[in-house]
Coordinates of C-alpha atoms and ligand atoms in Angstrom, one line a residue:
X44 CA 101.6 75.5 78.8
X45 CA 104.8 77.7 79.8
X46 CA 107.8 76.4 77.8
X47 CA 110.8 74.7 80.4
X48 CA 114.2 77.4 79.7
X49 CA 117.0 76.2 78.6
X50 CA 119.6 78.8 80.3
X51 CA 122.4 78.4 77.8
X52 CA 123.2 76.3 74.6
X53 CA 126.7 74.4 75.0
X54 CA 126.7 70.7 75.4
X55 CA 125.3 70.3 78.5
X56 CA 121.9 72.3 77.4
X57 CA 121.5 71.6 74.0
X58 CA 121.7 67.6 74.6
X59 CA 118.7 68.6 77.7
X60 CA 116.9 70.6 75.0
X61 CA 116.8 67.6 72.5
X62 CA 115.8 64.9 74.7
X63 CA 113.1 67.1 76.2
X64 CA 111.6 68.4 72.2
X65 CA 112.0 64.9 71.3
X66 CA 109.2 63.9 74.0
X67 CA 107.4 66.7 72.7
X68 CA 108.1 69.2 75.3
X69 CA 107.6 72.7 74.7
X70 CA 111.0 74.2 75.2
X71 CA 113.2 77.7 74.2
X72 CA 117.3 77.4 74.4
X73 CA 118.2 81.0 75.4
X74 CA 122.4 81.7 74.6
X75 CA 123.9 85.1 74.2
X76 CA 126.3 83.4 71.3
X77 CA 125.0 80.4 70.1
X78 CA 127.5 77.8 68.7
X79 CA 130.9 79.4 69.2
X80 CA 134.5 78.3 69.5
X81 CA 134.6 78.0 73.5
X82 CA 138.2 77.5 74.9
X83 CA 138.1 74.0 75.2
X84 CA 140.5 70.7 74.0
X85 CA 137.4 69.6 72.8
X86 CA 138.6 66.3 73.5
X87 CA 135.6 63.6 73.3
X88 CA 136.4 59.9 74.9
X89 CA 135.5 56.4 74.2
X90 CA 133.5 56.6 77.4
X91 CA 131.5 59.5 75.7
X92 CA 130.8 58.3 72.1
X93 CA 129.9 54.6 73.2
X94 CA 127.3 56.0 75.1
X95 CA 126.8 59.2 72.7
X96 CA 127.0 57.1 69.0
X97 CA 126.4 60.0 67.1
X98 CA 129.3 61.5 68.5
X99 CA 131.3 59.4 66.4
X100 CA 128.9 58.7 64.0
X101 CA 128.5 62.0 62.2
X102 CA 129.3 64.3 59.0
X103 CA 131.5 67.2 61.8
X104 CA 135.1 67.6 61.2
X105 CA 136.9 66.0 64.1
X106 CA 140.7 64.6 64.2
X107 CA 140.6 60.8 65.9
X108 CA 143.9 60.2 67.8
X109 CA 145.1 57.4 69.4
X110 CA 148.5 58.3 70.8
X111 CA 149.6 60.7 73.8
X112 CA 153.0 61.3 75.2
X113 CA 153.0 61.8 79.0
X114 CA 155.6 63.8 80.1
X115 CA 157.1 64.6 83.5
X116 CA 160.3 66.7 84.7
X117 CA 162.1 63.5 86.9
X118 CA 160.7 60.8 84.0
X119 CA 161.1 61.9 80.7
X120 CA 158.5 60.7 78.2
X121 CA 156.1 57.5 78.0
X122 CA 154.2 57.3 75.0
X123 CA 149.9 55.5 75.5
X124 CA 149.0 53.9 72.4
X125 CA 145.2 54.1 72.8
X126 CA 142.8 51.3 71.9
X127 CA 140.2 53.8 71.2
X128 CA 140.8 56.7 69.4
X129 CA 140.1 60.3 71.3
X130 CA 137.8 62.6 68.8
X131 CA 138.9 66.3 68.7
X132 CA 136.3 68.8 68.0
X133 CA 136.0 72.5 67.7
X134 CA 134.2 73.4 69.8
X135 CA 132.0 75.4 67.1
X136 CA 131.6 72.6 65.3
X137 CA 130.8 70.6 68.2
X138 CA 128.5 73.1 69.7
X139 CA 126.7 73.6 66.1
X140 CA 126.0 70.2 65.6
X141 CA 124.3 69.5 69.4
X142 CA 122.5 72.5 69.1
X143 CA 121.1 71.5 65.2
X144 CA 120.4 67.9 66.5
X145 CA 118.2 70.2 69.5
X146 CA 116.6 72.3 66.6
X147 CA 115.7 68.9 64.4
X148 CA 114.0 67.6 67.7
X149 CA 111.3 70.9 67.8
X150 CA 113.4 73.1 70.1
X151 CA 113.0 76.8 69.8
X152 CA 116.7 78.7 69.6
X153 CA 116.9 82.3 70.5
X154 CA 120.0 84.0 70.6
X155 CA 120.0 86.7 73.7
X156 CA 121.5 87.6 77.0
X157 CA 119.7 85.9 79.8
X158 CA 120.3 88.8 82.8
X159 CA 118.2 87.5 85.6
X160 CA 115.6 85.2 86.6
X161 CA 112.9 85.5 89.1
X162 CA 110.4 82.7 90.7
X163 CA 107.0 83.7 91.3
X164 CA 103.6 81.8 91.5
X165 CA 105.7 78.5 91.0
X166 CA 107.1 79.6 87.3
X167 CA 110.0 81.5 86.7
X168 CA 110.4 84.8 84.9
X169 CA 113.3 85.2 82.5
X170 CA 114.6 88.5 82.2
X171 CA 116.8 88.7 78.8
X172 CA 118.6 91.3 76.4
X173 CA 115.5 91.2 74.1
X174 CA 112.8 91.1 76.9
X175 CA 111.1 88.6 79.4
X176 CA 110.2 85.6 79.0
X177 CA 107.8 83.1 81.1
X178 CA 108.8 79.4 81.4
X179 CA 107.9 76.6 83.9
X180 CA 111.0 75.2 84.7
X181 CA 114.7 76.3 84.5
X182 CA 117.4 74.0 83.3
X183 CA 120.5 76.2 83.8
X184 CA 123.7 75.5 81.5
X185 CA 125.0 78.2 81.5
X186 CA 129.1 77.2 82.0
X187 CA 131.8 77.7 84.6
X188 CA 130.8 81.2 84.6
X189 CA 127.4 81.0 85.2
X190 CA 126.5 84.6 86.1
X191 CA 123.1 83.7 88.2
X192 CA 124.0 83.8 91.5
X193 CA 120.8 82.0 93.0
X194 CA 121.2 78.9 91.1
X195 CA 123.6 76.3 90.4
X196 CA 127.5 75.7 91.8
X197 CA 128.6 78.4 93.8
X198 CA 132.3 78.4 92.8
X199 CA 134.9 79.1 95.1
X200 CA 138.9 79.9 93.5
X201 CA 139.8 76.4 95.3
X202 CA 136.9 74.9 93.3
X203 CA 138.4 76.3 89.8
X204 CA 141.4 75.6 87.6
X205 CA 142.1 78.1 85.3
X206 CA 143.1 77.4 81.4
X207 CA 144.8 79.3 79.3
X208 CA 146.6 78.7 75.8
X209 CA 147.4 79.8 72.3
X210 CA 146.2 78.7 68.9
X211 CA 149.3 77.6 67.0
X212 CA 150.0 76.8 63.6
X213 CA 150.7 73.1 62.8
X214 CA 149.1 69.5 62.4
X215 CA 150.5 66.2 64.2
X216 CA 148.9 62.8 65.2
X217 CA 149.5 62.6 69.2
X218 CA 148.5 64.4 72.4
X219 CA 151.2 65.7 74.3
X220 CA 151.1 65.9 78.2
X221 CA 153.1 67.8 80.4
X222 CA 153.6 67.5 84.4
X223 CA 155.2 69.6 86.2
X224 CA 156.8 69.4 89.8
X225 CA 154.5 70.2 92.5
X226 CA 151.8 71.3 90.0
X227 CA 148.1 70.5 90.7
X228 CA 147.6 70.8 86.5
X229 CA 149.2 69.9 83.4
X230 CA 150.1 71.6 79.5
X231 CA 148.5 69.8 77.2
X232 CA 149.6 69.9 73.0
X233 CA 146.0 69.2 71.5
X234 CA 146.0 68.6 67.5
X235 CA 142.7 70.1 66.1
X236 CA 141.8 70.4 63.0
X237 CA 144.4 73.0 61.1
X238 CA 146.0 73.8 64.5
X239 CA 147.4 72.9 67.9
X240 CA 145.9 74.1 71.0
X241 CA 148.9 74.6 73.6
X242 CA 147.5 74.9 76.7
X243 CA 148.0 74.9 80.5
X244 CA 145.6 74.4 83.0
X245 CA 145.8 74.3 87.5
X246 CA 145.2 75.0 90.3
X247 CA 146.8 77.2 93.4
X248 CA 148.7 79.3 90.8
X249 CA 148.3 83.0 89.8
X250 CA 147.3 83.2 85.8
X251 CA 149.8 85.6 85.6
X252 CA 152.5 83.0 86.7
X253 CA 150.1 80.6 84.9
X254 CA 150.8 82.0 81.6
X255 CA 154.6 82.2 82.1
X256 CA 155.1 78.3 82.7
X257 CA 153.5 78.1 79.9
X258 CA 155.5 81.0 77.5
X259 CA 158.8 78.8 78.9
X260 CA 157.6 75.9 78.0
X261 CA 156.7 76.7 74.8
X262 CA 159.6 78.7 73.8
X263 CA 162.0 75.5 75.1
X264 CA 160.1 73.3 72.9
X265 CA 160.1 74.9 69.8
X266 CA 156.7 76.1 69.7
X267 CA 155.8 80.0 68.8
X268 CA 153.3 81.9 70.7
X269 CA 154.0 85.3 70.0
X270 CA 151.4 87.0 67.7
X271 CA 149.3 83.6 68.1
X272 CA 145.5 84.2 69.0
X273 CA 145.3 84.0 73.2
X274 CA 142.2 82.2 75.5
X275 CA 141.8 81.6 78.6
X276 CA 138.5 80.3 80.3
X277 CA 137.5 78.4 83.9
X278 CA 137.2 74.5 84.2
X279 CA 135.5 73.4 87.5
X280 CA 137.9 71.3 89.6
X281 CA 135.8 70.5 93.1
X282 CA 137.4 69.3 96.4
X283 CA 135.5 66.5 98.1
X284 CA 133.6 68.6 100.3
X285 CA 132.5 71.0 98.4
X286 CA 131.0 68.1 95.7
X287 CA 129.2 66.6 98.8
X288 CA 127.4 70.3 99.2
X289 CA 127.4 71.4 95.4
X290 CA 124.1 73.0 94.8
X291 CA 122.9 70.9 91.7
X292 CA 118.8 71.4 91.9
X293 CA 116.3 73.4 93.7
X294 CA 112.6 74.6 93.5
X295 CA 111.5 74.5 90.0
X296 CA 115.5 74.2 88.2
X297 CA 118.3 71.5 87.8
X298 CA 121.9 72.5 86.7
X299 CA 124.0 70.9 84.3
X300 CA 127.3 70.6 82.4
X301 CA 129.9 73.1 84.2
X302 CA 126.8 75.2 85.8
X303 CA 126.5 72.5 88.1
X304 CA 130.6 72.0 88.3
X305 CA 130.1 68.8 86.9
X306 CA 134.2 67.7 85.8
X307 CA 137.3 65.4 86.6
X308 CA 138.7 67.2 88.5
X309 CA 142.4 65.4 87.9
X310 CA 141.8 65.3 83.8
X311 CA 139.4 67.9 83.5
X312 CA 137.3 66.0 81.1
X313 CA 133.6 67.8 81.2
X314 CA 132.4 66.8 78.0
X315 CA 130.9 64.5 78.9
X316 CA 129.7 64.9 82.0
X317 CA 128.0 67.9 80.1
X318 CA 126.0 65.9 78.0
X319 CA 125.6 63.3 80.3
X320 CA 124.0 65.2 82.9
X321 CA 121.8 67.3 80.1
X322 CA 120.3 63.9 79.2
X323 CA 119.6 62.5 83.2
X324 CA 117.9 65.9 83.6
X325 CA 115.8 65.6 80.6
X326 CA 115.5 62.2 81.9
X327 CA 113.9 64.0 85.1
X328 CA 111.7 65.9 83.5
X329 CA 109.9 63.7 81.3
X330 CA 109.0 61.5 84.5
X331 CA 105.6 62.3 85.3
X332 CA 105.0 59.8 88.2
X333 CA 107.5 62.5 90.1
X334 CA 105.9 65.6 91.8
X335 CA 107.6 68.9 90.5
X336 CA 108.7 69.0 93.8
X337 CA 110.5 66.0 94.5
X338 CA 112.5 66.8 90.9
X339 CA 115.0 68.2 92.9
X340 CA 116.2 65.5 94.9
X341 CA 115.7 62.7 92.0
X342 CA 118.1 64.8 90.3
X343 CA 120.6 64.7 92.8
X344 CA 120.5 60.8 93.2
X345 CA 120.4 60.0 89.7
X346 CA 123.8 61.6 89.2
X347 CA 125.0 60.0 92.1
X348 CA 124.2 56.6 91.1
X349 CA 125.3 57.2 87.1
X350 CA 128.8 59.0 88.2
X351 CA 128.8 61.4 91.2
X352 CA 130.5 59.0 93.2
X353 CA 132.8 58.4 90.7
X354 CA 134.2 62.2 90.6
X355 CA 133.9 61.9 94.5
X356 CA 137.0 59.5 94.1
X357 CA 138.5 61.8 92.0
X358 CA 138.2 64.5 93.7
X359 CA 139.8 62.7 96.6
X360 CA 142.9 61.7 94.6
X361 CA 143.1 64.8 92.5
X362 CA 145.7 66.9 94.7
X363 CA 147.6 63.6 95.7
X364 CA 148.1 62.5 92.3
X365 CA 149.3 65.9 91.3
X366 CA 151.7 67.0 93.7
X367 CA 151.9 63.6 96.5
X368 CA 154.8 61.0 96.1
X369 CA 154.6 57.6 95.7
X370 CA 158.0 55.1 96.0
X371 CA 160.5 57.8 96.9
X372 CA 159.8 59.7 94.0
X373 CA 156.6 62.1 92.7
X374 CA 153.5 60.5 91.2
X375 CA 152.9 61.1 88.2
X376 CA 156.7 60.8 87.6
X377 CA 156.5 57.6 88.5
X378 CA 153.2 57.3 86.6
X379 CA 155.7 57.8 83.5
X380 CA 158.0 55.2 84.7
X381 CA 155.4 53.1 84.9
X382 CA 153.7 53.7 81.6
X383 CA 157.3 53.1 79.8
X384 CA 158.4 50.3 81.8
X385 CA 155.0 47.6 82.4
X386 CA 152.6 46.9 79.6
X387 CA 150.0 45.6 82.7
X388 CA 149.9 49.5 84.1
X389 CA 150.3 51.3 80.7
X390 CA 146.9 49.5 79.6
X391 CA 145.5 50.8 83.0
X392 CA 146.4 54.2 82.3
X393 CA 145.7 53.8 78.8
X394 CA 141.6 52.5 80.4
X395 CA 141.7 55.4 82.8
X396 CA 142.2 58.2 79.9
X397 CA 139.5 56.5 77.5
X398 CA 137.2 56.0 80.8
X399 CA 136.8 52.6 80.6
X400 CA 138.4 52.2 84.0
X401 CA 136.3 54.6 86.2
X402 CA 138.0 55.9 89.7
X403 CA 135.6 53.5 91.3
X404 CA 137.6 49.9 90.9
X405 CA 140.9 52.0 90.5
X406 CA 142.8 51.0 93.5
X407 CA 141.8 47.2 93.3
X408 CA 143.0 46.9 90.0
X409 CA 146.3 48.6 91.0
X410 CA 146.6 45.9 93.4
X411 CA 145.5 43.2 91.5
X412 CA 147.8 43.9 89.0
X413 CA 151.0 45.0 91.6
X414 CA 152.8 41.3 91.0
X415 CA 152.6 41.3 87.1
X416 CA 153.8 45.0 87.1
X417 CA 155.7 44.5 89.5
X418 CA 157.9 42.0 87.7
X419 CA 157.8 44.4 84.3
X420 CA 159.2 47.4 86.0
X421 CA 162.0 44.9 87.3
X422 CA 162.8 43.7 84.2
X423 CA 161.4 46.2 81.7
X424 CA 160.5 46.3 77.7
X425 CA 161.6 50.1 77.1
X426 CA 159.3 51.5 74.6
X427 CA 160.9 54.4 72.1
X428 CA 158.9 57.5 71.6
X429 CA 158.7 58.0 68.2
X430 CA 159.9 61.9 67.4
X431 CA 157.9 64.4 66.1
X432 CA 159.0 66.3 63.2
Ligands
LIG43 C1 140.8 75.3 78.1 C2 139.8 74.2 78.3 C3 140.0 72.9 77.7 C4 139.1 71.9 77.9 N1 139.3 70.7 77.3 C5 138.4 69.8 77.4 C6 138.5 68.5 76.7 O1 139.4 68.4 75.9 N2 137.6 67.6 76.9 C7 136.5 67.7 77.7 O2 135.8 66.8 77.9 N3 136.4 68.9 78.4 C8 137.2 69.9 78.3 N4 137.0 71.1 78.9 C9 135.8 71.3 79.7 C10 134.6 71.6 78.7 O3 134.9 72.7 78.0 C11 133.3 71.9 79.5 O4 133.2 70.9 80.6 C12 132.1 71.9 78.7 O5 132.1 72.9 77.7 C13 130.8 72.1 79.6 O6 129.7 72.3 78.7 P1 128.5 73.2 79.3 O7 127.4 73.1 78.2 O8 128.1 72.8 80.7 O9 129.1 74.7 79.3 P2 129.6 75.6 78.2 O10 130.1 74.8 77.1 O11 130.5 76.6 78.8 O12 128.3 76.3 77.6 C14 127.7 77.3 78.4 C15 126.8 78.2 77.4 O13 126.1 79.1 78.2 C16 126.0 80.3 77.5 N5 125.8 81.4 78.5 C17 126.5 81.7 79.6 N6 126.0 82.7 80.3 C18 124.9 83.1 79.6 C19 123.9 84.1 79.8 N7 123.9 84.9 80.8 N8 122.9 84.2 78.8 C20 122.8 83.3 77.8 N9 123.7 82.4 77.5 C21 124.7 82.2 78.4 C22 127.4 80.4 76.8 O14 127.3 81.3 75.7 C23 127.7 79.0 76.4 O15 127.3 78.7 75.1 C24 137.9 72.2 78.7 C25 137.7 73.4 79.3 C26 138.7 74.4 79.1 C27 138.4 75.8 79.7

């Protein structure tokens, strides 16, 4: 029996790999690097690690934070005391430890280039840097930048955000975030473990111009970037429409993780979404009462009943959230106004970061909860930010 391929070894593949070796299915992960430190927050959620245990439950090096200051230019700060903590990987670590946990389960590793693939006589043939390969079934993870053009998202520049930051020197215990006016994005202060990761990431703006906010805003708040280590990388952000048409699955293959532009596109959490969707498709697999061909489309409504529709939503409200107004004002100003001034929307906003308020729900709760907020933005309970040293 041909082994199913495992086009690429971050989250999204290795958690496919494991599921499918722990059934007992043949199966080779094919990555050009292996576990490597992938421009990324590495920001895991509550959401993630309730359903994922041993992402919390482990020996890897991770930061746990439970504080973020939002920041906007009209608002000043809010700070979101969270009730669960968010874990902060790096990525290597992260990536190592998913791919071991793959290995443990009886999946074969090998470290090469995949350069194309080609279906014939209903299996595929792998071309990589080291030679060709047979397998009888593709599972392709290969990122944001997948580089096979016949299979998974086809990515368009409105269907992108781009990301770039420096590695700085420093510790603290809080997430900073940072809006900006008429910005479909955000800057982001991430405390990993020995450093921060100062970061900016949007939409609808050259890199270039991209990387300049970012310089400024960096320089104005004390941080030094100069001589610090640069990255930048993709994080798929879809509009509605092109969500409804994303190529996800096909004849003898199933996309995952950011090959299949599975990611908020207003926080730009894929994490989990990358392992999710790795397991759902080992999930697929391992069902034998479907034909090979109907894999395809039980792919495609799985994810939409465990959280397509939910980053549908999103996807709706990610431009209006960013750059829309709301009460004479922008939103996520206001969102900050909010945070600071009603306990009844900052533990919203506190559920929305953590996930445990998906998009679906969202709007009824707003309104349920109007009068009570209503009255604390009227007569508010200020909460100080503490400072930073
Ligand atoms: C700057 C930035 C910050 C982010 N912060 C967060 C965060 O804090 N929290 C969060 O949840 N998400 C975050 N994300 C998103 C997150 O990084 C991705 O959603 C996640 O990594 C997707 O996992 P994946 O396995 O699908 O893809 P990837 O992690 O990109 O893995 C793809 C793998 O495929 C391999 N590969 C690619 N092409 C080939 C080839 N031709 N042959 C062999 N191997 C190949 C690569 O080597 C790589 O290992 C961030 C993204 C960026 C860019």
């Amino acid at each position: 029996m041909k082994p199913v391929a495992i086009l690429g070894g971050g989250p999204a593949g290795a958690t496919c790999a494991e599921g499918l070796a722990a059934a007992g299915m043949k199966v080779v992960v094919l990555d050009e690097k292996m576990a490597w430190e992938k421009p990324c927050g590495g920001g895991i959620t509550h959401k993630a690690y309730r359903k994922y245990p041993y992402l919390l439950e482990n020996d890897t090096p991770k930061q746990h934070i439970t504080n973020t200051v939002l920041m906007a230019p009209k608002a000043g700060d809010a700070q979101l005391a969270m009730e669960h903590p968010l874990l902060i990987y790096s990525r290597y670590e992260l990536n190592d430890m998913l791919l071991r946990r793959a290995s443990a389960a009886g999946a074969q590793l090998e470290k090469t280039r995949v350069l194309e693939i080609e279906r014939g006589d209903g299996d595929w043939r792998i071309r990589t840097k080291g030679g060709t390969i047979e397998a009888s079934f593709c599972v392709v993870a290969t990122g944001a930048r997948n580089p096979l053009r016949q299979v998974g998202t086809e990515f368009t520049a409105e269907d992108t955000m781009c990301a770039l930051g420096y590695y700085v020197e420093g510790t603290r215990e809080r997430i900073d975030i940072q809006f900006l006016p008429q910005f479909e994005g955000y800057i982001w202060v991430f405390p990993r473990c020995g450093h921060l990761s100062v970061g900016i990431c949007g939409k609808g703006v050259a890199t270039p111009v991209l990387r300049q906010w970012l310089e400024e805003w960096m320089t104005k708040n004390g941080y030094q970037w100069q001589g610090q280590r640069f990255y930048a990388h993709l994080i798929p952000s879809l509009r509605s429409q092109a969500l409804l048409e994303n190529r996800v699955a096909g004849e003898g293959w199933l996309a995952v993780g950011d090959a299949a532009g599975l990611v908020d596109p207003i926080t730009g959490e894929g994490l989990y979404y990358a392992i999710r969707s790795g397991d759902l498709a080992s999930q697929i697999l391992l069902n034998d009462a479907q034909a090979p061909g109907a894999k395809a489309e039980a792919y495609r409504q799985l994810l939409k009943a465990d959280f397509l529709d939910d980053l549908y939503i999103a996807s709706r409200l990610a431009h209006r959230f960013y750059t829309g107004n709301f009460v004479f004002g922008q939103v996520t100003d206001r969102m900050v106004q909010f945070v600071r001034r009603s306990e009844t929307f900052r533990h919203l906003v506190r559920d929305l970061f953590s996930g445990a308020q998906p998009y679906t729900g969202l709007r009824e709760r707003v309104w349920g909860n109007f009068r009570r907020s209503g009255w604390e933005l009227v007569f508010p309970q200020e909460q100080a930010v503490p400072q930073e040293p």
